[in-house]
């Protein structure tokens, strides 16, 4: 199907995977967007197949390809929930094409983030550890509560995901930890505690702790715990369907279309930056 001039032409990276298929479904259901390309790794059994049929929305004429340079040259935006190395490779091509790059990839290291800083000079990048409205609202609340309560309340971020998740803590947990650190005006890298084992001694004032649980088919549970003397405040989010991330990613792409190059967050997309 040929896109109209008013439709944003979107490409899905990892189109044959579970999240990729949901992204194709979300684009199919969204006004103002049309699937213009579908990417997979070289050697994938999905190469040459119709991306719409793979996603269960019917044939759309978009065949899965392993040629990002050619596919992205004909697009307005790329939605990418892949791996850190793949995302960085795609970021360079997206920057050359001057298109919107929506990134839901987690587990990035300092080298990956530095590469994105170079790409954002030429492309609109919307990156978030979680694309859902609820989680981004939660992050804003965590930042506000952390600023209000101060170090008299200990902060612990607890998350649980399905048994197949490969990175820990989750990108969402780190996003919540970063929100808490921002609220306190401190560096998360200097205040975070990722694990505890053995005789650890008393908890240091100001630490932001993380606990990662894995099991079953859990989509994503996150709790931000503020533990004070005689009371606890717990802010929670429960993801019940991965489609919330796909819908948020498409919304982010549409929001970014036509904006100035730079790196943005879902808080910008949803107007929550000042919360």
PDB file of C-alpha atoms in Angstrom:
ATOM      1  CA  UNK A   1       0.000   0.000   0.000  1.00  0.00           C
ATOM      2  CA  UNK A   2       1.377   3.397  -0.986  1.00  0.00           C
ATOM      3  CA  UNK A   3       1.440   5.903   1.920  1.00  0.00           C
ATOM      4  CA  UNK A   4      -0.400   9.186   1.560  1.00  0.00           C
ATOM      5  CA  UNK A   5       1.546  12.417   1.980  1.00  0.00           C
ATOM      6  CA  UNK A   6       0.011  12.869   5.429  1.00  0.00           C
ATOM      7  CA  UNK A   7       1.198   9.486   6.706  1.00  0.00           C
ATOM      8  CA  UNK A   8       4.511   8.983   8.474  1.00  0.00           C
ATOM      9  CA  UNK A   9       6.477   6.156   6.862  1.00  0.00           C
ATOM     10  CA  UNK A  10       7.812   3.951   9.668  1.00  0.00           C
ATOM     11  CA  UNK A  11      10.321   1.102   9.683  1.00  0.00           C
ATOM     12  CA  UNK A  12      10.386  -1.590  12.369  1.00  0.00           C
ATOM     13  CA  UNK A  13      13.728  -3.128  13.374  1.00  0.00           C
ATOM     14  CA  UNK A  14      13.539  -6.723  14.557  1.00  0.00           C
ATOM     15  CA  UNK A  15      10.201  -7.034  12.773  1.00  0.00           C
ATOM     16  CA  UNK A  16       9.941 -10.819  13.113  1.00  0.00           C
ATOM     17  CA  UNK A  17      10.385 -10.849  16.886  1.00  0.00           C
ATOM     18  CA  UNK A  18       7.618 -10.655  19.463  1.00  0.00           C
ATOM     19  CA  UNK A  19       8.008  -6.915  20.025  1.00  0.00           C
ATOM     20  CA  UNK A  20       8.548  -6.278  16.325  1.00  0.00           C
ATOM     21  CA  UNK A  21       5.276  -7.953  15.418  1.00  0.00           C
ATOM     22  CA  UNK A  22       3.464  -5.877  18.036  1.00  0.00           C
ATOM     23  CA  UNK A  23       4.990  -2.723  16.555  1.00  0.00           C
ATOM     24  CA  UNK A  24       3.718  -3.687  13.104  1.00  0.00           C
ATOM     25  CA  UNK A  25       0.274  -4.226  14.615  1.00  0.00           C
ATOM     26  CA  UNK A  26       0.406  -0.853  16.382  1.00  0.00           C
ATOM     27  CA  UNK A  27       1.406   0.959  13.182  1.00  0.00           C
ATOM     28  CA  UNK A  28      -1.397  -0.804  11.309  1.00  0.00           C
ATOM     29  CA  UNK A  29      -3.901   0.446  13.918  1.00  0.00           C
ATOM     30  CA  UNK A  30      -2.567   4.028  14.107  1.00  0.00           C
ATOM     31  CA  UNK A  31      -3.849   6.984  12.163  1.00  0.00           C
ATOM     32  CA  UNK A  32      -1.091   9.025  10.572  1.00  0.00           C
ATOM     33  CA  UNK A  33       1.384   6.148  10.280  1.00  0.00           C
ATOM     34  CA  UNK A  34       2.081   3.432   7.730  1.00  0.00           C
ATOM     35  CA  UNK A  35       4.572   0.570   7.674  1.00  0.00           C
ATOM     36  CA  UNK A  36       7.233   1.388   5.091  1.00  0.00           C
ATOM     37  CA  UNK A  37       9.914  -1.137   5.975  1.00  0.00           C
ATOM     38  CA  UNK A  38      10.758  -4.129   8.134  1.00  0.00           C
ATOM     39  CA  UNK A  39      14.292  -5.117   9.159  1.00  0.00           C
ATOM     40  CA  UNK A  40      15.811  -8.317  10.492  1.00  0.00           C
ATOM     41  CA  UNK A  41      19.319  -9.623  11.013  1.00  0.00           C
ATOM     42  CA  UNK A  42      21.171 -11.269   8.106  1.00  0.00           C
ATOM     43  CA  UNK A  43      20.332 -14.961   7.933  1.00  0.00           C
ATOM     44  CA  UNK A  44      16.936 -14.594   9.612  1.00  0.00           C
ATOM     45  CA  UNK A  45      14.347 -17.113   8.424  1.00  0.00           C
ATOM     46  CA  UNK A  46      11.890 -14.208   8.093  1.00  0.00           C
ATOM     47  CA  UNK A  47      13.790 -12.463   5.279  1.00  0.00           C
ATOM     48  CA  UNK A  48      11.584 -12.007   2.230  1.00  0.00           C
ATOM     49  CA  UNK A  49       8.353 -12.658   4.123  1.00  0.00           C
ATOM     50  CA  UNK A  50       5.506 -10.150   4.302  1.00  0.00           C
ATOM     51  CA  UNK A  51       5.767  -8.225   7.600  1.00  0.00           C
ATOM     52  CA  UNK A  52       2.000  -7.772   7.812  1.00  0.00           C
ATOM     53  CA  UNK A  53       1.359 -11.485   7.507  1.00  0.00           C
ATOM     54  CA  UNK A  54       4.006 -12.201  10.154  1.00  0.00           C
ATOM     55  CA  UNK A  55       2.226  -9.799  12.515  1.00  0.00           C
ATOM     56  CA  UNK A  56      -1.205 -11.223  11.794  1.00  0.00           C
ATOM     57  CA  UNK A  57      -2.671  -8.085  10.197  1.00  0.00           C
ATOM     58  CA  UNK A  58      -2.708  -9.358   6.626  1.00  0.00           C
ATOM     59  CA  UNK A  59      -0.406  -8.866   3.673  1.00  0.00           C
ATOM     60  CA  UNK A  60       0.835  -5.281   3.347  1.00  0.00           C
ATOM     61  CA  UNK A  61       3.446  -5.623   0.617  1.00  0.00           C
ATOM     62  CA  UNK A  62       6.342  -4.793   2.961  1.00  0.00           C
ATOM     63  CA  UNK A  63       8.898  -7.594   2.857  1.00  0.00           C
ATOM     64  CA  UNK A  64      11.370  -8.207   5.662  1.00  0.00           C
ATOM     65  CA  UNK A  65      14.858  -7.054   4.644  1.00  0.00           C
ATOM     66  CA  UNK A  66      18.407  -7.108   6.017  1.00  0.00           C
ATOM     67  CA  UNK A  67      19.412  -3.937   4.115  1.00  0.00           C
ATOM     68  CA  UNK A  68      18.880  -0.993   6.518  1.00  0.00           C
ATOM     69  CA  UNK A  69      20.677   1.513   4.297  1.00  0.00           C
ATOM     70  CA  UNK A  70      18.206   1.027   1.454  1.00  0.00           C
ATOM     71  CA  UNK A  71      15.115   0.654   3.666  1.00  0.00           C
ATOM     72  CA  UNK A  72      15.767   3.720   5.852  1.00  0.00           C
ATOM     73  CA  UNK A  73      16.480   5.925   2.832  1.00  0.00           C
ATOM     74  CA  UNK A  74      12.758   5.693   1.994  1.00  0.00           C
ATOM     75  CA  UNK A  75      11.416   6.261   5.518  1.00  0.00           C
ATOM     76  CA  UNK A  76      10.467   9.041   7.923  1.00  0.00           C
ATOM     77  CA  UNK A  77      11.148   7.104  11.094  1.00  0.00           C
ATOM     78  CA  UNK A  78      12.578   3.947  12.641  1.00  0.00           C
ATOM     79  CA  UNK A  79      11.261   2.123  15.716  1.00  0.00           C
ATOM     80  CA  UNK A  80      13.944   0.015  17.320  1.00  0.00           C
ATOM     81  CA  UNK A  81      13.644  -2.498  20.188  1.00  0.00           C
ATOM     82  CA  UNK A  82      16.710  -4.602  19.388  1.00  0.00           C
ATOM     83  CA  UNK A  83      20.151  -4.922  21.019  1.00  0.00           C
ATOM     84  CA  UNK A  84      22.606  -2.173  22.014  1.00  0.00           C
ATOM     85  CA  UNK A  85      25.078  -2.929  19.219  1.00  0.00           C
ATOM     86  CA  UNK A  86      22.335  -3.165  16.593  1.00  0.00           C
ATOM     87  CA  UNK A  87      20.765   0.066  17.798  1.00  0.00           C
ATOM     88  CA  UNK A  88      24.051   1.964  17.510  1.00  0.00           C
ATOM     89  CA  UNK A  89      24.629   0.643  13.987  1.00  0.00           C
ATOM     90  CA  UNK A  90      21.108   1.714  13.001  1.00  0.00           C
ATOM     91  CA  UNK A  91      21.528   5.096  14.725  1.00  0.00           C
ATOM     92  CA  UNK A  92      24.334   6.012  12.354  1.00  0.00           C
ATOM     93  CA  UNK A  93      22.230   5.177   9.299  1.00  0.00           C
ATOM     94  CA  UNK A  94      19.151   6.935  10.709  1.00  0.00           C
ATOM     95  CA  UNK A  95      21.253  10.041  11.359  1.00  0.00           C
ATOM     96  CA  UNK A  96      22.510  10.027   7.765  1.00  0.00           C
ATOM     97  CA  UNK A  97      18.918   9.728   6.555  1.00  0.00           C
ATOM     98  CA  UNK A  98      17.806  12.527   8.946  1.00  0.00           C
ATOM     99  CA  UNK A  99      14.847  10.499  10.208  1.00  0.00           C
ATOM    100  CA  UNK A 100      13.238   9.983  13.617  1.00  0.00           C
ATOM    101  CA  UNK A 101      14.778   7.126  15.617  1.00  0.00           C
ATOM    102  CA  UNK A 102      12.625   5.780  18.453  1.00  0.00           C
ATOM    103  CA  UNK A 103      14.719   3.580  20.741  1.00  0.00           C
ATOM    104  CA  UNK A 104      13.262   1.150  23.259  1.00  0.00           C
ATOM    105  CA  UNK A 105      16.461  -0.915  23.469  1.00  0.00           C
ATOM    106  CA  UNK A 106      17.749  -1.466  27.009  1.00  0.00           C
ATOM    107  CA  UNK A 107      21.069  -2.625  28.464  1.00  0.00           C
ATOM    108  CA  UNK A 108      23.178   0.129  26.863  1.00  0.00           C
ATOM    109  CA  UNK A 109      26.630   0.942  28.201  1.00  0.00           C
ATOM    110  CA  UNK A 110      28.542   4.216  28.254  1.00  0.00           C
ATOM    111  CA  UNK A 111      30.026   3.618  24.785  1.00  0.00           C
ATOM    112  CA  UNK A 112      26.558   3.081  23.312  1.00  0.00           C
ATOM    113  CA  UNK A 113      25.218   6.256  24.893  1.00  0.00           C
ATOM    114  CA  UNK A 114      28.212   8.240  23.651  1.00  0.00           C
ATOM    115  CA  UNK A 115      27.513   7.052  20.107  1.00  0.00           C
ATOM    116  CA  UNK A 116      23.903   8.216  20.413  1.00  0.00           C
ATOM    117  CA  UNK A 117      25.118  11.671  21.427  1.00  0.00           C
ATOM    118  CA  UNK A 118      26.900  11.882  18.083  1.00  0.00           C
ATOM    119  CA  UNK A 119      23.829  10.688  16.176  1.00  0.00           C
ATOM    120  CA  UNK A 120      21.483  13.161  17.873  1.00  0.00           C
ATOM    121  CA  UNK A 121      23.232  16.068  16.166  1.00  0.00           C
ATOM    122  CA  UNK A 122      21.597  14.996  12.911  1.00  0.00           C
ATOM    123  CA  UNK A 123      18.475  13.041  13.888  1.00  0.00           C
ATOM    124  CA  UNK A 124      15.541  13.204  16.260  1.00  0.00           C
ATOM    125  CA  UNK A 125      16.084  10.445  18.822  1.00  0.00           C
ATOM    126  CA  UNK A 126      13.381   9.490  21.299  1.00  0.00           C
ATOM    127  CA  UNK A 127      14.849   7.040  23.806  1.00  0.00           C
ATOM    128  CA  UNK A 128      13.237   5.507  26.861  1.00  0.00           C
ATOM    129  CA  UNK A 129      13.652   2.387  28.954  1.00  0.00           C
ATOM    130  CA  UNK A 130       9.869   2.146  28.856  1.00  0.00           C
ATOM    131  CA  UNK A 131       7.428   3.631  26.364  1.00  0.00           C
ATOM    132  CA  UNK A 132       4.234   3.337  28.414  1.00  0.00           C
ATOM    133  CA  UNK A 133       2.282   6.345  29.671  1.00  0.00           C
ATOM    134  CA  UNK A 134       1.892   4.846  33.145  1.00  0.00           C
ATOM    135  CA  UNK A 135       5.585   4.187  33.718  1.00  0.00           C
ATOM    136  CA  UNK A 136       6.615   7.643  32.549  1.00  0.00           C
ATOM    137  CA  UNK A 137       4.044   9.195  34.857  1.00  0.00           C
ATOM    138  CA  UNK A 138       5.452   6.999  37.639  1.00  0.00           C
ATOM    139  CA  UNK A 139       8.971   8.296  36.912  1.00  0.00           C
ATOM    140  CA  UNK A 140       7.736  11.868  37.288  1.00  0.00           C
ATOM    141  CA  UNK A 141       6.107  11.008  40.606  1.00  0.00           C
ATOM    142  CA  UNK A 142       9.274   9.267  41.838  1.00  0.00           C
ATOM    143  CA  UNK A 143      11.320  12.368  41.025  1.00  0.00           C
ATOM    144  CA  UNK A 144       8.838  14.579  42.883  1.00  0.00           C
ATOM    145  CA  UNK A 145       8.597  12.320  45.943  1.00  0.00           C
ATOM    146  CA  UNK A 146      12.380  11.930  46.164  1.00  0.00           C
ATOM    147  CA  UNK A 147      12.792  15.701  46.135  1.00  0.00           C
ATOM    148  CA  UNK A 148      10.095  16.123  48.783  1.00  0.00           C
ATOM    149  CA  UNK A 149      11.091  13.427  51.268  1.00  0.00           C
ATOM    150  CA  UNK A 150      14.882  13.734  51.110  1.00  0.00           C
ATOM    151  CA  UNK A 151      17.449  11.283  52.506  1.00  0.00           C
ATOM    152  CA  UNK A 152      15.422  10.486  55.629  1.00  0.00           C
ATOM    153  CA  UNK A 153      13.612   7.996  53.412  1.00  0.00           C
ATOM    154  CA  UNK A 154      15.553   5.085  51.910  1.00  0.00           C
ATOM    155  CA  UNK A 155      14.827   4.363  48.237  1.00  0.00           C
ATOM    156  CA  UNK A 156      14.651   0.835  46.822  1.00  0.00           C
ATOM    157  CA  UNK A 157      13.651  -0.006  43.234  1.00  0.00           C
ATOM    158  CA  UNK A 158      12.270  -3.533  42.852  1.00  0.00           C
ATOM    159  CA  UNK A 159      11.439  -5.039  39.467  1.00  0.00           C
ATOM    160  CA  UNK A 160      10.307  -8.412  38.146  1.00  0.00           C
ATOM    161  CA  UNK A 161      10.284  -9.696  34.576  1.00  0.00           C
ATOM    162  CA  UNK A 162       9.851 -12.942  32.679  1.00  0.00           C
ATOM    163  CA  UNK A 163      12.527 -15.617  32.793  1.00  0.00           C
ATOM    164  CA  UNK A 164      13.852 -14.791  29.297  1.00  0.00           C
ATOM    165  CA  UNK A 165      14.885 -11.195  30.021  1.00  0.00           C
ATOM    166  CA  UNK A 166      18.651 -10.847  29.542  1.00  0.00           C
ATOM    167  CA  UNK A 167      19.531  -7.544  31.267  1.00  0.00           C
ATOM    168  CA  UNK A 168      19.247  -6.496  34.905  1.00  0.00           C
ATOM    169  CA  UNK A 169      18.269  -4.147  36.378  1.00  0.00           C
ATOM    170  CA  UNK A 170      15.648  -3.451  33.741  1.00  0.00           C
ATOM    171  CA  UNK A 171      15.799  -0.265  31.708  1.00  0.00           C
ATOM    172  CA  UNK A 172      12.640   0.866  33.473  1.00  0.00           C
ATOM    173  CA  UNK A 173      14.161   0.269  36.918  1.00  0.00           C
ATOM    174  CA  UNK A 174      17.189   2.326  35.948  1.00  0.00           C
ATOM    175  CA  UNK A 175      14.886   5.053  34.620  1.00  0.00           C
ATOM    176  CA  UNK A 176      13.097   5.146  37.988  1.00  0.00           C
ATOM    177  CA  UNK A 177      16.423   5.190  39.819  1.00  0.00           C
ATOM    178  CA  UNK A 178      17.597   8.066  37.658  1.00  0.00           C
ATOM    179  CA  UNK A 179      14.372   9.934  38.407  1.00  0.00           C
ATOM    180  CA  UNK A 180      14.953   9.444  42.132  1.00  0.00           C
ATOM    181  CA  UNK A 181      18.550  10.664  41.816  1.00  0.00           C
ATOM    182  CA  UNK A 182      17.414  13.728  39.876  1.00  0.00           C
ATOM    183  CA  UNK A 183      14.882  14.486  42.583  1.00  0.00           C
ATOM    184  CA  UNK A 184      17.648  14.425  45.165  1.00  0.00           C
ATOM    185  CA  UNK A 185      20.129  16.265  42.973  1.00  0.00           C
ATOM    186  CA  UNK A 186      22.700  13.461  43.067  1.00  0.00           C
ATOM    187  CA  UNK A 187      24.427  11.143  40.604  1.00  0.00           C
ATOM    188  CA  UNK A 188      22.807   7.718  40.280  1.00  0.00           C
ATOM    189  CA  UNK A 189      26.168   6.194  39.344  1.00  0.00           C
ATOM    190  CA  UNK A 190      27.591   7.304  42.691  1.00  0.00           C
ATOM    191  CA  UNK A 191      24.568   6.389  44.809  1.00  0.00           C
ATOM    192  CA  UNK A 192      23.224   3.163  43.287  1.00  0.00           C
ATOM    193  CA  UNK A 193      23.568  -0.255  44.925  1.00  0.00           C
ATOM    194  CA  UNK A 194      22.962  -3.063  42.425  1.00  0.00           C
ATOM    195  CA  UNK A 195      23.409  -6.114  44.650  1.00  0.00           C
ATOM    196  CA  UNK A 196      23.783  -7.186  48.266  1.00  0.00           C
ATOM    197  CA  UNK A 197      25.279 -10.449  49.493  1.00  0.00           C
ATOM    198  CA  UNK A 198      26.922 -11.537  52.705  1.00  0.00           C
ATOM    199  CA  UNK A 199      27.810  -9.214  55.562  1.00  0.00           C
ATOM    200  CA  UNK A 200      27.153  -5.864  53.893  1.00  0.00           C
ATOM    201  CA  UNK A 201      26.996  -3.656  56.966  1.00  0.00           C
ATOM    202  CA  UNK A 202      24.379  -1.001  57.588  1.00  0.00           C
ATOM    203  CA  UNK A 203      22.739   0.734  54.671  1.00  0.00           C
ATOM    204  CA  UNK A 204      24.468   3.973  53.682  1.00  0.00           C
ATOM    205  CA  UNK A 205      22.401   7.126  53.854  1.00  0.00           C
ATOM    206  CA  UNK A 206      21.371   8.272  50.396  1.00  0.00           C
ATOM    207  CA  UNK A 207      21.840   4.949  48.612  1.00  0.00           C
ATOM    208  CA  UNK A 208      19.351   4.012  45.886  1.00  0.00           C
ATOM    209  CA  UNK A 209      19.030   0.239  45.884  1.00  0.00           C
ATOM    210  CA  UNK A 210      17.948  -2.120  43.099  1.00  0.00           C
ATOM    211  CA  UNK A 211      16.570  -5.644  43.213  1.00  0.00           C
ATOM    212  CA  UNK A 212      15.868  -7.668  40.041  1.00  0.00           C
ATOM    213  CA  UNK A 213      13.560 -10.701  40.097  1.00  0.00           C
ATOM    214  CA  UNK A 214      13.109 -13.085  37.149  1.00  0.00           C
ATOM    215  CA  UNK A 215      10.544 -15.807  36.542  1.00  0.00           C
ATOM    216  CA  UNK A 216       7.558 -17.044  34.624  1.00  0.00           C
ATOM    217  CA  UNK A 217       5.932 -14.847  32.006  1.00  0.00           C
ATOM    218  CA  UNK A 218       5.780 -11.556  33.937  1.00  0.00           C
ATOM    219  CA  UNK A 219       5.573  -8.653  31.465  1.00  0.00           C
ATOM    220  CA  UNK A 220       6.943  -6.090  33.905  1.00  0.00           C
ATOM    221  CA  UNK A 221       6.377  -5.149  37.562  1.00  0.00           C
ATOM    222  CA  UNK A 222       8.083  -2.103  39.100  1.00  0.00           C
ATOM    223  CA  UNK A 223       7.949  -0.711  42.632  1.00  0.00           C
ATOM    224  CA  UNK A 224       9.648   2.418  43.928  1.00  0.00           C
ATOM    225  CA  UNK A 225       9.804   2.080  47.711  1.00  0.00           C
ATOM    226  CA  UNK A 226      10.423   5.047  50.016  1.00  0.00           C
ATOM    227  CA  UNK A 227      11.087   3.587  53.478  1.00  0.00           C
ATOM    228  CA  UNK A 228      11.100   6.015  56.385  1.00  0.00           C
ATOM    229  CA  UNK A 229      10.947   5.704  60.132  1.00  0.00           C
ATOM    230  CA  UNK A 230       7.635   4.007  60.897  1.00  0.00           C
ATOM    231  CA  UNK A 231       6.180   4.200  57.386  1.00  0.00           C
ATOM    232  CA  UNK A 232       6.690   3.237  53.735  1.00  0.00           C
ATOM    233  CA  UNK A 233       5.417   4.828  50.563  1.00  0.00           C
ATOM    234  CA  UNK A 234       5.289   2.441  47.578  1.00  0.00           C
ATOM    235  CA  UNK A 235       4.675   3.669  44.032  1.00  0.00           C
ATOM    236  CA  UNK A 236       3.888   0.786  41.688  1.00  0.00           C
ATOM    237  CA  UNK A 237       3.284  -0.040  38.047  1.00  0.00           C
ATOM    238  CA  UNK A 238       2.146  -3.363  36.577  1.00  0.00           C
ATOM    239  CA  UNK A 239       2.406  -3.968  32.841  1.00  0.00           C
ATOM    240  CA  UNK A 240      -0.125  -6.563  31.714  1.00  0.00           C
ATOM    241  CA  UNK A 241       0.276  -6.373  27.934  1.00  0.00           C
ATOM    242  CA  UNK A 242       3.380  -5.549  25.848  1.00  0.00           C
ATOM    243  CA  UNK A 243       1.211  -3.697  23.350  1.00  0.00           C
ATOM    244  CA  UNK A 244       1.359  -0.647  25.645  1.00  0.00           C
ATOM    245  CA  UNK A 245       5.040  -0.272  24.723  1.00  0.00           C
ATOM    246  CA  UNK A 246       4.316  -0.589  21.004  1.00  0.00           C
ATOM    247  CA  UNK A 247       1.551   2.012  21.093  1.00  0.00           C
ATOM    248  CA  UNK A 248       3.781   4.392  23.035  1.00  0.00           C
ATOM    249  CA  UNK A 249       6.609   3.946  20.532  1.00  0.00           C
ATOM    250  CA  UNK A 250       4.373   4.799  17.578  1.00  0.00           C
ATOM    251  CA  UNK A 251       3.112   7.844  19.455  1.00  0.00           C
ATOM    252  CA  UNK A 252       6.729   8.886  20.064  1.00  0.00           C
ATOM    253  CA  UNK A 253       7.569   8.562  16.368  1.00  0.00           C
ATOM    254  CA  UNK A 254       4.610  10.707  15.324  1.00  0.00           C
ATOM    255  CA  UNK A 255       5.533  13.309  17.958  1.00  0.00           C
ATOM    256  CA  UNK A 256       9.126  13.467  16.751  1.00  0.00           C
ATOM    257  CA  UNK A 257       8.287  13.938  13.076  1.00  0.00           C
ATOM    258  CA  UNK A 258       9.431  17.406  11.965  1.00  0.00           C
ATOM    259  CA  UNK A 259      11.155  18.346  15.243  1.00  0.00           C
ATOM    260  CA  UNK A 260      14.694  19.656  15.554  1.00  0.00           C
ATOM    261  CA  UNK A 261      17.501  17.075  15.905  1.00  0.00           C
ATOM    262  CA  UNK A 262      18.285  16.095  19.465  1.00  0.00           C
ATOM    263  CA  UNK A 263      17.649  13.405  22.034  1.00  0.00           C
ATOM    264  CA  UNK A 264      14.255  13.381  23.723  1.00  0.00           C
ATOM    265  CA  UNK A 265      12.478  11.193  26.258  1.00  0.00           C
ATOM    266  CA  UNK A 266       8.933   9.911  26.640  1.00  0.00           C
ATOM    267  CA  UNK A 267       8.472  12.596  29.287  1.00  0.00           C
ATOM    268  CA  UNK A 268       8.896  15.126  26.463  1.00  0.00           C
ATOM    269  CA  UNK A 269       6.483  13.218  24.240  1.00  0.00           C
ATOM    270  CA  UNK A 270       3.833  13.045  26.947  1.00  0.00           C
ATOM    271  CA  UNK A 271       4.370  16.546  28.336  1.00  0.00           C
ATOM    272  CA  UNK A 272       5.544  15.243  31.710  1.00  0.00           C
ATOM    273  CA  UNK A 273       8.985  16.864  31.789  1.00  0.00           C
ATOM    274  CA  UNK A 274       7.945  19.451  34.383  1.00  0.00           C
ATOM    275  CA  UNK A 275       6.223  17.019  36.764  1.00  0.00           C
TER     276      UNK A 275
END
